[in-house]
Amino acid sequence: AQSVTQLDSQVPVFEEAPVELRCNYSSSVSVYLFWYVQYPNQGLQLLLKYLSGSTLVKGINGFEAEFNKSQTSFHLRKPSVHISDTAEYFCAVSESGGSEKLVFGKGTKLTVNP
Amino acid sequence: KAGVTQTPRYLIKTRGQQVTLSCSPISGHRSVSWYQQTPGQGLQFLFEYFSETQRNKGNFPGRFSGRQFSNSRSEMNVSTLELGDSALYLCASSLTGQNYGYTFGSGTRLTVV
């Protein structure tokens, strides 16, 4: 079974500052990894995904994440955030080539202050 | 192109009643998944359908069921509603599955009173 730990439940930052949202996972098999963003009263939007290949994955809205197999981590980064990035971010894992089930972390609420 | 459409957006039901939620996936998408989102438990997988067949099921009681039609539209049903079923129910669709990533709808907010 897989599990995901998002280490910070809330991250406040100032506009134009860099941000890193941390995600660690646990799995006994190979995994796919995802980051989703949820704006208030909306569904989830896929930011980026790691299936295989290059460990540095670039996504939409200037976000990127790095897969680190030895540390079982998949941290999300953005070099300069905007007010509009204020949202909740979810890290998710699924078994590669197996069940379609996504296992989500509890989420990190990112608040960007002016 | 149109996204994933979930209806209704909001629903209020009484304990003991049953409810049916609807999901229209993106045109051409054949995989549909359902998730329950609550403040306490977070996002939990309910089930996934592909070409009218349930491929995967989460750890929910039998009161939760679903189906997928030949046009890929999906419905989920919850019978004998309990207060704890109050949640945001999210539907997601994908071309064939996780490899392509899932596109989520805006959800149906179910309140059980």
Short mmCIF file of C-alpha atoms in Angstrom, two decimals:
data_model
loop_
_atom_site.label_atom_id
_atom_site.label_comp_id
_atom_site.label_asym_id
_atom_site.label_seq_id
_atom_site.Cartn_x
_atom_site.Cartn_y
_atom_site.Cartn_z
CA ALA A 1 0.00 0.00 0.00
CA GLN A 2 1.12 3.54 -0.66
CA SER A 3 1.02 6.56 1.63
CA VAL A 4 1.87 10.25 1.23
CA THR A 5 3.05 12.72 3.84
CA GLN A 6 2.95 16.42 3.16
CA LEU A 7 5.17 17.84 5.83
CA ASP A 8 3.65 21.30 6.08
CA SER A 9 -0.07 21.89 6.44
CA GLN A 10 0.33 25.65 5.88
CA VAL A 11 3.03 27.67 4.14
CA PRO A 12 2.86 31.48 4.16
CA VAL A 13 5.18 33.36 1.82
CA PHE A 14 5.54 36.85 0.40
CA GLU A 15 4.88 37.61 -3.23
CA GLU A 16 7.89 37.05 -5.54
CA ALA A 17 9.63 34.84 -2.95
CA PRO A 18 10.58 31.25 -3.79
CA VAL A 19 8.59 28.41 -2.28
CA GLU A 20 9.06 24.69 -1.72
CA LEU A 21 6.20 22.39 -0.72
CA ARG A 22 7.46 19.09 0.66
CA CYS A 23 6.10 15.65 -0.10
CA ASN A 24 7.36 12.25 1.01
CA TYR A 25 5.84 8.96 -0.01
CA SER A 26 5.99 5.36 1.05
CA SER A 27 5.58 2.41 -1.28
CA SER A 28 6.91 -1.10 -1.75
CA VAL A 29 6.48 -0.91 -5.53
CA SER A 30 7.31 1.53 -8.29
CA VAL A 31 5.12 4.59 -8.30
CA TYR A 32 3.84 7.47 -10.35
CA LEU A 33 3.79 10.83 -8.58
CA PHE A 34 1.54 13.84 -9.06
CA TRP A 35 0.97 17.34 -7.78
CA TYR A 36 -2.52 18.84 -7.94
CA VAL A 37 -3.75 22.32 -7.00
CA GLN A 38 -7.20 23.16 -5.67
CA TYR A 39 -8.56 26.70 -5.68
CA PRO A 40 -11.50 27.54 -3.37
CA ASN A 41 -14.77 25.89 -4.40
CA GLN A 42 -13.16 24.14 -7.33
CA GLY A 43 -11.92 20.70 -8.26
CA LEU A 44 -8.29 19.68 -8.56
CA GLN A 45 -6.04 20.75 -11.41
CA LEU A 46 -3.02 18.69 -12.41
CA LEU A 47 0.19 20.71 -12.05
CA LEU A 48 2.69 18.04 -13.06
CA LYS A 49 3.38 14.34 -13.01
CA TYR A 50 6.34 11.98 -12.83
CA LEU A 51 5.96 8.67 -14.61
CA SER A 52 9.56 7.79 -15.51
CA GLY A 53 12.69 9.29 -17.03
CA SER A 54 14.11 12.64 -15.99
CA THR A 55 13.73 13.23 -12.27
CA LEU A 56 13.13 16.95 -12.75
CA VAL A 57 9.61 17.54 -13.94
CA LYS A 58 8.29 20.85 -15.16
CA GLY A 59 4.64 21.69 -14.92
CA ILE A 60 2.19 24.48 -15.52
CA ASN A 61 2.29 27.96 -14.00
CA GLY A 62 6.07 27.83 -13.50
CA PHE A 63 6.07 24.95 -11.03
CA GLU A 64 8.57 22.11 -11.05
CA ALA A 65 9.22 19.07 -8.89
CA GLU A 66 12.12 16.71 -8.38
CA PHE A 67 11.74 12.99 -7.84
CA ASN A 68 14.27 11.62 -5.38
CA LYS A 69 13.97 7.85 -5.15
CA SER A 70 16.54 7.39 -2.37
CA GLN A 71 14.76 9.90 -0.15
CA THR A 72 11.29 8.92 -1.42
CA SER A 73 10.48 12.56 -1.94
CA PHE A 74 8.78 14.64 -4.61
CA HIS A 75 9.04 18.27 -3.51
CA LEU A 76 7.30 21.02 -5.46
CA ARG A 77 9.09 24.31 -6.13
CA LYS A 78 8.46 27.66 -7.70
CA PRO A 79 11.19 30.35 -7.91
CA SER A 80 8.83 33.32 -7.59
CA VAL A 81 5.23 33.10 -6.44
CA HIS A 82 2.26 35.34 -7.20
CA ILE A 83 -0.81 36.21 -5.21
CA SER A 84 -2.78 34.01 -7.62
CA ASP A 85 -0.81 30.95 -6.46
CA THR A 86 -2.71 31.04 -3.17
CA ALA A 87 -4.44 27.66 -3.05
CA GLU A 88 -4.22 24.19 -1.56
CA TYR A 89 -1.69 21.81 -3.06
CA PHE A 90 -1.95 18.04 -2.97
CA CYS A 91 0.74 15.48 -3.60
CA ALA A 92 -0.50 12.09 -4.82
CA VAL A 93 0.96 8.69 -5.60
CA SER A 94 -0.26 5.67 -7.53
CA GLU A 95 1.17 2.27 -8.26
CA SER A 96 2.85 2.31 -11.65
CA GLY A 97 1.18 -0.11 -14.02
CA GLY A 98 -1.28 -1.13 -11.35
CA SER A 99 -4.40 0.26 -9.74
CA GLU A 100 -5.78 3.55 -10.96
CA LYS A 101 -6.24 4.60 -7.35
CA LEU A 102 -4.56 7.88 -6.40
CA VAL A 103 -3.48 8.17 -2.77
CA PHE A 104 -3.37 11.80 -1.70
CA GLY A 105 -1.56 13.63 1.02
CA LYS A 106 -3.49 15.85 3.42
CA GLY A 107 -2.63 18.96 1.45
CA THR A 108 -0.56 22.11 1.98
CA LYS A 109 -2.31 25.45 2.05
CA LEU A 110 -0.08 28.01 0.35
CA THR A 111 -0.85 31.63 1.18
CA VAL A 112 0.95 34.30 -0.79
CA ASN A 113 0.95 37.69 0.92
CA PRO A 114 1.61 41.05 -0.76
CA LYS B 1 -13.11 21.68 -25.12
CA ALA B 2 -15.58 21.12 -22.29
CA GLY B 3 -14.17 19.91 -18.99
CA VAL B 4 -15.54 17.36 -16.58
CA THR B 5 -19.10 18.27 -15.66
CA GLN B 6 -20.65 17.24 -12.39
CA THR B 7 -24.28 17.72 -11.50
CA PRO B 8 -25.74 18.91 -9.28
CA ARG B 9 -23.22 21.29 -7.71
CA TYR B 10 -24.96 21.33 -4.35
CA LEU B 11 -27.32 18.88 -2.70
CA ILE B 12 -29.01 18.69 0.67
CA LYS B 13 -30.45 15.35 1.75
CA THR B 14 -31.92 13.88 4.91
CA ARG B 15 -30.44 10.93 6.80
CA GLY B 16 -31.71 7.65 5.44
CA GLN B 17 -32.38 8.95 1.95
CA GLN B 18 -30.44 7.96 -1.13
CA VAL B 19 -28.71 10.18 -3.66
CA THR B 20 -27.38 9.91 -7.20
CA LEU B 21 -24.57 12.10 -8.48
CA SER B 22 -23.72 12.48 -12.15
CA CYS B 23 -20.47 12.99 -14.00
CA SER B 24 -19.89 13.72 -17.68
CA PRO B 25 -16.24 13.17 -18.59
CA ILE B 26 -14.25 15.02 -21.22
CA SER B 27 -15.19 13.82 -24.68
CA GLY B 28 -13.11 10.78 -25.62
CA HIS B 29 -12.09 9.95 -22.07
CA ARG B 30 -12.90 6.39 -21.10
CA SER B 31 -11.70 6.25 -17.50
CA VAL B 32 -13.75 7.86 -14.74
CA SER B 33 -12.81 7.92 -11.07
CA TRP B 34 -14.68 9.15 -8.02
CA TYR B 35 -13.23 10.63 -4.82
CA GLN B 36 -14.69 11.80 -1.54
CA GLN B 37 -13.15 14.88 0.06
CA THR B 38 -13.76 15.74 3.72
CA PRO B 39 -11.86 18.01 6.13
CA GLY B 40 -11.07 15.09 8.41
CA GLN B 41 -10.17 12.29 6.01
CA GLY B 42 -8.98 14.33 3.05
CA LEU B 43 -9.29 12.87 -0.44
CA GLN B 44 -10.26 9.22 -0.56
CA PHE B 45 -10.69 7.01 -3.61
CA LEU B 46 -14.12 5.53 -4.13
CA PHE B 47 -13.95 3.64 -7.44
CA GLU B 48 -12.79 3.78 -11.04
CA TYR B 49 -14.56 2.71 -14.21
CA PHE B 50 -13.20 2.03 -17.65
CA SER B 51 -15.41 1.13 -20.60
CA GLU B 52 -18.38 0.40 -18.33
CA THR B 53 -16.37 -1.94 -16.06
CA GLN B 54 -15.33 -1.21 -12.51
CA ARG B 55 -11.57 -1.68 -12.48
CA ASN B 56 -10.77 -0.52 -8.97
CA LYS B 57 -12.66 0.00 -5.73
CA GLY B 58 -11.73 1.84 -2.55
CA ASN B 59 -12.54 0.95 1.04
CA PHE B 60 -16.06 2.24 1.31
CA PRO B 61 -19.15 0.38 2.48
CA GLY B 62 -21.52 -1.21 0.00
CA ARG B 63 -23.87 1.77 0.36
CA PHE B 64 -21.60 3.48 -2.13
CA SER B 65 -21.99 2.24 -5.68
CA GLY B 66 -21.41 3.48 -9.16
CA ARG B 67 -21.75 2.70 -12.79
CA GLN B 68 -20.56 3.89 -16.17
CA PHE B 69 -22.61 4.08 -19.33
CA SER B 70 -21.60 3.34 -22.91
CA ASN B 71 -21.01 7.06 -23.55
CA SER B 72 -18.57 7.08 -20.58
CA ARG B 73 -20.88 9.17 -18.40
CA SER B 74 -20.85 7.93 -14.84
CA GLU B 75 -23.12 8.02 -11.84
CA MET B 76 -22.50 7.24 -8.22
CA ASN B 77 -25.18 6.35 -5.74
CA VAL B 78 -25.18 6.49 -1.98
CA SER B 79 -28.01 4.72 -0.20
CA THR B 80 -29.18 5.11 3.39
CA LEU B 81 -27.34 8.38 3.84
CA GLU B 82 -25.52 9.07 7.10
CA LEU B 83 -24.37 12.42 8.49
CA GLY B 84 -20.78 11.35 7.86
CA ASP B 85 -21.45 11.14 4.13
CA SER B 86 -21.47 14.94 3.96
CA ALA B 87 -18.56 15.75 1.69
CA LEU B 88 -17.40 17.10 -1.62
CA TYR B 89 -17.61 14.31 -4.20
CA LEU B 90 -15.17 14.72 -7.05
CA CYS B 91 -15.23 12.99 -10.39
CA ALA B 92 -12.15 12.77 -12.58
CA SER B 93 -11.67 11.54 -16.11
CA SER B 94 -8.72 10.40 -18.15
CA LEU B 95 -8.14 9.12 -21.65
CA THR B 96 -7.23 5.66 -20.43
CA GLY B 97 -5.88 6.06 -16.92
CA GLN B 98 -3.19 7.48 -14.69
CA ASN B 99 -0.52 7.65 -17.39
CA TYR B 100 -2.37 10.57 -18.92
CA GLY B 101 -3.29 12.20 -15.64
CA TYR B 102 -6.79 12.87 -14.45
CA THR B 103 -8.89 15.99 -15.03
CA PHE B 104 -11.19 16.73 -12.13
CA GLY B 105 -14.62 18.28 -12.13
CA SER B 106 -15.67 21.00 -9.67
CA GLY B 107 -17.47 18.46 -7.53
CA THR B 108 -20.86 17.98 -5.93
CA ARG B 109 -21.18 19.29 -2.38
CA LEU B 110 -23.46 16.88 -0.50
CA THR B 111 -24.84 17.90 2.87
CA VAL B 112 -26.73 15.31 4.91
CA VAL B 113 -28.97 16.71 7.65
#
